[in-house]
Amino acid sequence: MTQSPPHGLRTLRLAGIIASTALLAATVVILGSLTPSYSQLSDTISRLASGGQPRAVLARSAFAVYGLLVIAGAGPLAEHVAHRRHFLARLIGAYGVAGLVAGVAPKDLPGAPHTLASQIHVAATIAGG
């Protein structure tokens, strides 16, 4: 039987889930506003982290941190479910890993030839979805 982390750590990890959502929203709103010809309504958030974008490294970093926060909060979040907690924790964790990979591997800009990193990015986002 596994032991739950201390209450304070569990609460901090759950707060990470909330922070991850705020981080992702702020990234899209703020960096999207600062990126020329980017539309929050019609462009994917992946475009903010594509090569050639003015703040691509910052966007990739934010996406990777988002994934790490989701991974950290997966277990405590699943504790609030009556059945199949471990399965749910693994699914949420896998989603976080997909977010982390998508943040590290940038997607190419539309119309550019697809690189290996871009293909990894697309596969991670599909798996996470």
Short mmCIF file of N, CA and C in Angstrom, two decimals:
data_model
loop_
_atom_site.label_atom_id
_atom_site.label_comp_id
_atom_site.label_asym_id
_atom_site.label_seq_id
_atom_site.Cartn_x
_atom_site.Cartn_y
_atom_site.Cartn_z
N MET A 1 0.84 -1.18 0.00
CA MET A 1 0.00 0.00 0.00
C MET A 1 0.89 1.24 0.00
N THR A 2 0.59 2.20 -0.86
CA THR A 2 1.37 3.43 -0.93
C THR A 2 0.84 4.42 0.08
N GLN A 3 1.73 5.25 0.56
CA GLN A 3 1.35 6.23 1.56
C GLN A 3 1.14 7.58 0.88
N SER A 4 0.13 8.30 1.30
CA SER A 4 -0.16 9.62 0.74
C SER A 4 0.89 10.61 1.22
N PRO A 5 1.21 11.61 0.40
CA PRO A 5 2.14 12.63 0.84
C PRO A 5 1.51 13.46 1.96
N PRO A 6 2.32 14.18 2.75
CA PRO A 6 1.76 15.02 3.80
C PRO A 6 0.71 15.99 3.22
N HIS A 7 -0.24 16.37 4.07
CA HIS A 7 -1.37 17.20 3.63
C HIS A 7 -0.89 18.49 2.94
N GLY A 8 0.12 19.14 3.50
CA GLY A 8 0.61 20.39 2.92
C GLY A 8 1.18 20.20 1.52
N LEU A 9 1.92 19.11 1.32
CA LEU A 9 2.48 18.82 0.00
C LEU A 9 1.38 18.48 -0.99
N ARG A 10 0.39 17.72 -0.52
CA ARG A 10 -0.73 17.35 -1.39
C ARG A 10 -1.49 18.61 -1.82
N THR A 11 -1.71 19.52 -0.89
CA THR A 11 -2.39 20.78 -1.20
C THR A 11 -1.57 21.61 -2.19
N LEU A 12 -0.27 21.64 -1.99
CA LEU A 12 0.61 22.38 -2.91
C LEU A 12 0.57 21.78 -4.30
N ARG A 13 0.56 20.46 -4.39
CA ARG A 13 0.50 19.80 -5.69
C ARG A 13 -0.84 20.06 -6.38
N LEU A 14 -1.93 20.09 -5.61
CA LEU A 14 -3.24 20.42 -6.19
C LEU A 14 -3.26 21.88 -6.67
N ALA A 15 -2.63 22.75 -5.90
CA ALA A 15 -2.54 24.15 -6.31
C ALA A 15 -1.76 24.27 -7.63
N GLY A 16 -0.83 23.35 -7.84
CA GLY A 16 -0.08 23.33 -9.10
C GLY A 16 -0.98 23.11 -10.30
N ILE A 17 -2.02 22.30 -10.14
CA ILE A 17 -2.98 22.08 -11.23
C ILE A 17 -3.67 23.39 -11.58
N ILE A 18 -4.09 24.12 -10.56
CA ILE A 18 -4.75 25.41 -10.80
C ILE A 18 -3.76 26.40 -11.42
N ALA A 19 -2.54 26.40 -10.88
CA ALA A 19 -1.51 27.29 -11.42
C ALA A 19 -1.18 26.94 -12.87
N SER A 20 -1.22 25.65 -13.21
CA SER A 20 -0.91 25.25 -14.59
C SER A 20 -1.92 25.83 -15.56
N THR A 21 -3.18 25.83 -15.16
CA THR A 21 -4.24 26.39 -16.02
C THR A 21 -4.04 27.89 -16.18
N ALA A 22 -3.74 28.57 -15.08
CA ALA A 22 -3.50 30.02 -15.13
C ALA A 22 -2.28 30.33 -15.99
N LEU A 23 -1.22 29.53 -15.85
CA LEU A 23 -0.01 29.73 -16.64
C LEU A 23 -0.28 29.57 -18.13
N LEU A 24 -1.03 28.54 -18.49
CA LEU A 24 -1.33 28.31 -19.90
C LEU A 24 -2.18 29.45 -20.46
N ALA A 25 -3.19 29.87 -19.71
CA ALA A 25 -4.04 30.98 -20.17
C ALA A 25 -3.24 32.27 -20.30
N ALA A 26 -2.41 32.57 -19.31
CA ALA A 26 -1.60 33.79 -19.36
C ALA A 26 -0.62 33.75 -20.52
N THR A 27 -0.04 32.59 -20.77
CA THR A 27 0.89 32.44 -21.89
C THR A 27 0.21 32.78 -23.21
N VAL A 28 -0.97 32.22 -23.41
CA VAL A 28 -1.69 32.45 -24.66
C VAL A 28 -2.11 33.90 -24.78
N VAL A 29 -2.63 34.48 -23.72
CA VAL A 29 -3.11 35.86 -23.77
C VAL A 29 -1.95 36.84 -23.92
N ILE A 30 -0.95 36.72 -23.05
CA ILE A 30 0.14 37.71 -23.05
C ILE A 30 1.07 37.52 -24.25
N LEU A 31 1.60 36.30 -24.42
CA LEU A 31 2.52 36.10 -25.55
C LEU A 31 1.78 36.21 -26.88
N GLY A 32 0.53 35.79 -26.90
CA GLY A 32 -0.26 35.94 -28.13
C GLY A 32 -0.44 37.39 -28.51
N SER A 33 -0.62 38.25 -27.52
CA SER A 33 -0.77 39.69 -27.78
C SER A 33 0.53 40.32 -28.26
N LEU A 34 1.66 39.73 -27.84
CA LEU A 34 2.97 40.27 -28.19
C LEU A 34 3.56 39.67 -29.46
N THR A 35 2.87 38.69 -30.03
CA THR A 35 3.38 38.01 -31.22
C THR A 35 2.68 38.57 -32.46
N PRO A 36 3.44 39.17 -33.37
CA PRO A 36 2.83 39.75 -34.57
C PRO A 36 2.04 38.70 -35.38
N SER A 37 0.90 39.09 -35.84
CA SER A 37 -0.02 38.31 -36.69
C SER A 37 -0.52 37.02 -36.03
N TYR A 38 -0.42 36.94 -34.70
CA TYR A 38 -0.97 35.77 -33.99
C TYR A 38 -2.40 36.09 -33.57
N SER A 39 -3.29 35.14 -33.77
CA SER A 39 -4.68 35.28 -33.35
C SER A 39 -5.03 34.19 -32.34
N GLN A 40 -5.46 34.59 -31.15
CA GLN A 40 -5.86 33.61 -30.14
C GLN A 40 -7.09 32.83 -30.59
N LEU A 41 -7.83 33.34 -31.54
CA LEU A 41 -9.04 32.68 -32.00
C LEU A 41 -8.80 31.67 -33.12
N SER A 42 -7.79 31.91 -33.96
CA SER A 42 -7.63 31.02 -35.11
C SER A 42 -6.29 30.27 -35.15
N ASP A 43 -5.31 30.68 -34.38
CA ASP A 43 -4.01 30.00 -34.39
C ASP A 43 -3.90 29.05 -33.20
N THR A 44 -3.15 27.97 -33.38
CA THR A 44 -2.91 27.05 -32.27
C THR A 44 -1.91 27.68 -31.30
N ILE A 45 -1.96 27.25 -30.05
CA ILE A 45 -1.00 27.79 -29.09
C ILE A 45 0.41 27.31 -29.41
N SER A 46 0.52 26.22 -30.12
CA SER A 46 1.84 25.71 -30.51
C SER A 46 2.61 26.72 -31.34
N ARG A 47 1.90 27.53 -32.08
CA ARG A 47 2.56 28.50 -32.96
C ARG A 47 3.39 29.50 -32.16
N LEU A 48 2.97 29.80 -30.92
CA LEU A 48 3.73 30.73 -30.09
C LEU A 48 5.14 30.23 -29.80
N ALA A 49 5.31 28.91 -29.79
CA ALA A 49 6.61 28.31 -29.48
C ALA A 49 7.37 27.88 -30.72
N SER A 50 6.83 28.12 -31.89
CA SER A 50 7.49 27.73 -33.13
C SER A 50 8.74 28.55 -33.37
N GLY A 51 9.72 27.92 -34.04
CA GLY A 51 10.94 28.64 -34.39
C GLY A 51 10.62 29.88 -35.19
N GLY A 52 11.33 30.95 -34.92
CA GLY A 52 11.11 32.20 -35.64
C GLY A 52 10.14 33.14 -34.94
N GLN A 53 9.43 32.64 -33.95
CA GLN A 53 8.53 33.52 -33.19
C GLN A 53 9.36 34.30 -32.18
N PRO A 54 8.97 35.55 -31.90
CA PRO A 54 9.83 36.41 -31.08
C PRO A 54 10.06 35.91 -29.65
N ARG A 55 9.13 35.21 -29.08
CA ARG A 55 9.26 34.74 -27.70
C ARG A 55 9.07 33.23 -27.61
N ALA A 56 9.59 32.52 -28.60
CA ALA A 56 9.41 31.06 -28.69
C ALA A 56 9.99 30.34 -27.49
N VAL A 57 11.16 30.74 -27.04
CA VAL A 57 11.80 30.06 -25.90
C VAL A 57 10.95 30.25 -24.64
N LEU A 58 10.42 31.43 -24.44
CA LEU A 58 9.56 31.68 -23.29
C LEU A 58 8.29 30.85 -23.38
N ALA A 59 7.70 30.76 -24.56
CA ALA A 59 6.49 29.96 -24.74
C ALA A 59 6.78 28.48 -24.50
N ARG A 60 7.88 27.97 -25.05
CA ARG A 60 8.24 26.57 -24.83
C ARG A 60 8.47 26.29 -23.35
N SER A 61 9.12 27.21 -22.68
CA SER A 61 9.36 27.05 -21.24
C SER A 61 8.05 27.01 -20.47
N ALA A 62 7.14 27.89 -20.81
CA ALA A 62 5.83 27.92 -20.14
C ALA A 62 5.07 26.62 -20.38
N PHE A 63 5.11 26.10 -21.60
CA PHE A 63 4.41 24.85 -21.90
C PHE A 63 5.03 23.69 -21.14
N ALA A 64 6.36 23.67 -21.04
CA ALA A 64 7.03 22.60 -20.31
C ALA A 64 6.70 22.66 -18.81
N VAL A 65 6.69 23.86 -18.25
CA VAL A 65 6.33 24.02 -16.83
C VAL A 65 4.88 23.61 -16.62
N TYR A 66 4.01 23.94 -17.57
CA TYR A 66 2.61 23.51 -17.50
C TYR A 66 2.54 21.99 -17.37
N GLY A 67 3.27 21.29 -18.22
CA GLY A 67 3.28 19.83 -18.16
C GLY A 67 3.80 19.31 -16.82
N LEU A 68 4.86 19.92 -16.31
CA LEU A 68 5.42 19.50 -15.02
C LEU A 68 4.42 19.71 -13.88
N LEU A 69 3.71 20.84 -13.91
CA LEU A 69 2.71 21.10 -12.87
C LEU A 69 1.56 20.09 -12.93
N VAL A 70 1.16 19.73 -14.14
CA VAL A 70 0.09 18.73 -14.28
C VAL A 70 0.58 17.37 -13.75
N ILE A 71 1.81 17.00 -14.09
CA ILE A 71 2.37 15.74 -13.60
C ILE A 71 2.39 15.74 -12.07
N ALA A 72 2.84 16.84 -11.48
CA ALA A 72 2.93 16.93 -10.02
C ALA A 72 1.57 16.81 -9.35
N GLY A 73 0.54 17.33 -9.98
CA GLY A 73 -0.79 17.31 -9.38
C GLY A 73 -1.63 16.11 -9.73
N ALA A 74 -1.15 15.23 -10.57
CA ALA A 74 -1.94 14.09 -11.04
C ALA A 74 -2.39 13.18 -9.89
N GLY A 75 -1.48 12.79 -9.04
CA GLY A 75 -1.82 11.89 -7.94
C GLY A 75 -2.82 12.48 -6.97
N PRO A 76 -2.54 13.68 -6.42
CA PRO A 76 -3.49 14.27 -5.49
C PRO A 76 -4.86 14.57 -6.12
N LEU A 77 -4.86 14.91 -7.38
CA LEU A 77 -6.15 15.16 -8.04
C LEU A 77 -6.96 13.88 -8.15
N ALA A 78 -6.30 12.79 -8.46
CA ALA A 78 -7.00 11.51 -8.60
C ALA A 78 -7.51 10.99 -7.26
N GLU A 79 -6.93 11.44 -6.16
CA GLU A 79 -7.39 11.01 -4.84
C GLU A 79 -8.84 11.42 -4.58
N HIS A 80 -9.34 12.37 -5.31
CA HIS A 80 -10.70 12.86 -5.12
C HIS A 80 -11.74 12.06 -5.89
N VAL A 81 -11.31 10.97 -6.49
CA VAL A 81 -12.21 10.11 -7.25
C VAL A 81 -12.36 8.80 -6.48
N ALA A 82 -13.57 8.29 -6.41
CA ALA A 82 -13.84 7.10 -5.61
C ALA A 82 -13.25 5.83 -6.22
N HIS A 83 -13.33 5.68 -7.52
CA HIS A 83 -12.90 4.44 -8.18
C HIS A 83 -11.78 4.70 -9.17
N ARG A 84 -10.91 3.72 -9.31
CA ARG A 84 -9.83 3.72 -10.31
C ARG A 84 -8.90 4.92 -10.18
N ARG A 85 -8.54 5.24 -8.97
CA ARG A 85 -7.66 6.40 -8.70
C ARG A 85 -6.33 6.28 -9.41
N HIS A 86 -5.71 5.10 -9.32
CA HIS A 86 -4.38 4.93 -9.92
C HIS A 86 -4.44 5.06 -11.44
N PHE A 87 -5.49 4.52 -12.02
CA PHE A 87 -5.65 4.63 -13.48
C PHE A 87 -5.81 6.10 -13.87
N LEU A 88 -6.65 6.83 -13.13
CA LEU A 88 -6.85 8.25 -13.43
C LEU A 88 -5.56 9.04 -13.22
N ALA A 89 -4.84 8.75 -12.16
CA ALA A 89 -3.57 9.44 -11.90
C ALA A 89 -2.60 9.21 -13.05
N ARG A 90 -2.57 8.00 -13.57
CA ARG A 90 -1.68 7.70 -14.71
C ARG A 90 -2.11 8.42 -15.97
N LEU A 91 -3.42 8.49 -16.20
CA LEU A 91 -3.91 9.22 -17.38
C LEU A 91 -3.57 10.71 -17.30
N ILE A 92 -3.80 11.30 -16.12
CA ILE A 92 -3.48 12.72 -15.95
C ILE A 92 -1.98 12.93 -16.07
N GLY A 93 -1.21 12.02 -15.48
CA GLY A 93 0.26 12.11 -15.59
C GLY A 93 0.73 11.99 -17.03
N ALA A 94 0.12 11.09 -17.79
CA ALA A 94 0.48 10.94 -19.21
C ALA A 94 0.15 12.21 -19.99
N TYR A 95 -0.97 12.84 -19.66
CA TYR A 95 -1.32 14.12 -20.29
C TYR A 95 -0.25 15.16 -19.96
N GLY A 96 0.20 15.18 -18.71
CA GLY A 96 1.26 16.12 -18.32
C GLY A 96 2.56 15.85 -19.06
N VAL A 97 2.90 14.58 -19.22
CA VAL A 97 4.11 14.22 -19.99
C VAL A 97 3.97 14.69 -21.43
N ALA A 98 2.78 14.51 -22.00
CA ALA A 98 2.55 14.97 -23.38
C ALA A 98 2.72 16.49 -23.47
N GLY A 99 2.23 17.21 -22.46
CA GLY A 99 2.41 18.66 -22.43
C GLY A 99 3.87 19.06 -22.32
N LEU A 100 4.60 18.34 -21.50
CA LEU A 100 6.03 18.59 -21.34
C LEU A 100 6.77 18.35 -22.65
N VAL A 101 6.50 17.22 -23.29
CA VAL A 101 7.15 16.90 -24.57
C VAL A 101 6.78 17.93 -25.63
N ALA A 102 5.51 18.31 -25.68
CA ALA A 102 5.07 19.31 -26.67
C ALA A 102 5.76 20.65 -26.43
N GLY A 103 6.06 20.96 -25.16
CA GLY A 103 6.77 22.20 -24.87
C GLY A 103 8.23 22.15 -25.27
N VAL A 104 8.84 21.00 -25.12
CA VAL A 104 10.26 20.85 -25.43
C VAL A 104 10.49 20.73 -26.93
N ALA A 105 9.60 20.05 -27.63
CA ALA A 105 9.74 19.83 -29.07
C ALA A 105 8.84 20.83 -29.81
N PRO A 106 9.41 21.88 -30.39
CA PRO A 106 8.58 22.90 -31.04
C PRO A 106 7.95 22.43 -32.35
N LYS A 107 6.77 22.93 -32.61
CA LYS A 107 6.08 22.65 -33.86
C LYS A 107 6.53 23.68 -34.89
N ASP A 108 6.66 23.25 -36.13
CA ASP A 108 7.06 24.16 -37.20
C ASP A 108 5.93 25.13 -37.51
N LEU A 109 6.32 26.28 -38.06
CA LEU A 109 5.31 27.24 -38.51
C LEU A 109 4.51 26.64 -39.66
N PRO A 110 3.28 27.09 -39.84
CA PRO A 110 2.49 26.59 -40.96
C PRO A 110 3.21 26.81 -42.29
N GLY A 111 3.18 25.81 -43.14
CA GLY A 111 3.80 25.90 -44.46
C GLY A 111 5.26 25.51 -44.50
N ALA A 112 5.89 25.37 -43.33
CA ALA A 112 7.31 24.98 -43.29
C ALA A 112 7.42 23.46 -43.40
N PRO A 113 8.54 22.97 -43.92
CA PRO A 113 8.73 21.51 -43.95
C PRO A 113 8.76 20.97 -42.52
N HIS A 114 8.19 19.77 -42.33
CA HIS A 114 8.10 19.21 -40.99
C HIS A 114 9.42 18.58 -40.55
N THR A 115 9.91 19.05 -39.42
CA THR A 115 11.13 18.50 -38.83
C THR A 115 10.75 17.36 -37.88
N LEU A 116 11.74 16.62 -37.43
CA LEU A 116 11.50 15.55 -36.47
C LEU A 116 10.89 16.12 -35.18
N ALA A 117 11.42 17.25 -34.72
CA ALA A 117 10.88 17.87 -33.50
C ALA A 117 9.40 18.21 -33.66
N SER A 118 9.04 18.71 -34.81
CA SER A 118 7.64 19.05 -35.06
C SER A 118 6.76 17.81 -35.08
N GLN A 119 7.26 16.73 -35.66
CA GLN A 119 6.49 15.48 -35.68
C GLN A 119 6.32 14.92 -34.27
N ILE A 120 7.35 15.04 -33.44
CA ILE A 120 7.25 14.62 -32.04
C ILE A 120 6.22 15.49 -31.32
N HIS A 121 6.26 16.78 -31.57
CA HIS A 121 5.29 17.71 -30.97
C HIS A 121 3.86 17.30 -31.32
N VAL A 122 3.61 17.07 -32.58
CA VAL A 122 2.27 16.70 -33.03
C VAL A 122 1.84 15.37 -32.41
N ALA A 123 2.73 14.40 -32.38
CA ALA A 123 2.40 13.10 -31.77
C ALA A 123 2.08 13.26 -30.29
N ALA A 124 2.84 14.10 -29.59
CA ALA A 124 2.59 14.32 -28.16
C ALA A 124 1.24 15.00 -27.93
N THR A 125 0.91 15.97 -28.75
CA THR A 125 -0.37 16.65 -28.56
C THR A 125 -1.55 15.74 -28.89
N ILE A 126 -1.37 14.89 -29.86
CA ILE A 126 -2.44 13.92 -30.19
C ILE A 126 -2.58 12.91 -29.05
N ALA A 127 -1.46 12.40 -28.55
CA ALA A 127 -1.52 11.44 -27.45
C ALA A 127 -2.11 12.09 -26.20
N GLY A 128 -1.72 13.32 -25.92
CA GLY A 128 -2.26 14.02 -24.76
C GLY A 128 -3.74 14.30 -24.88
N GLY A 129 -4.17 14.59 -26.10
CA GLY A 129 -5.60 14.87 -26.31
C GLY A 129 -6.41 13.63 -26.17
#
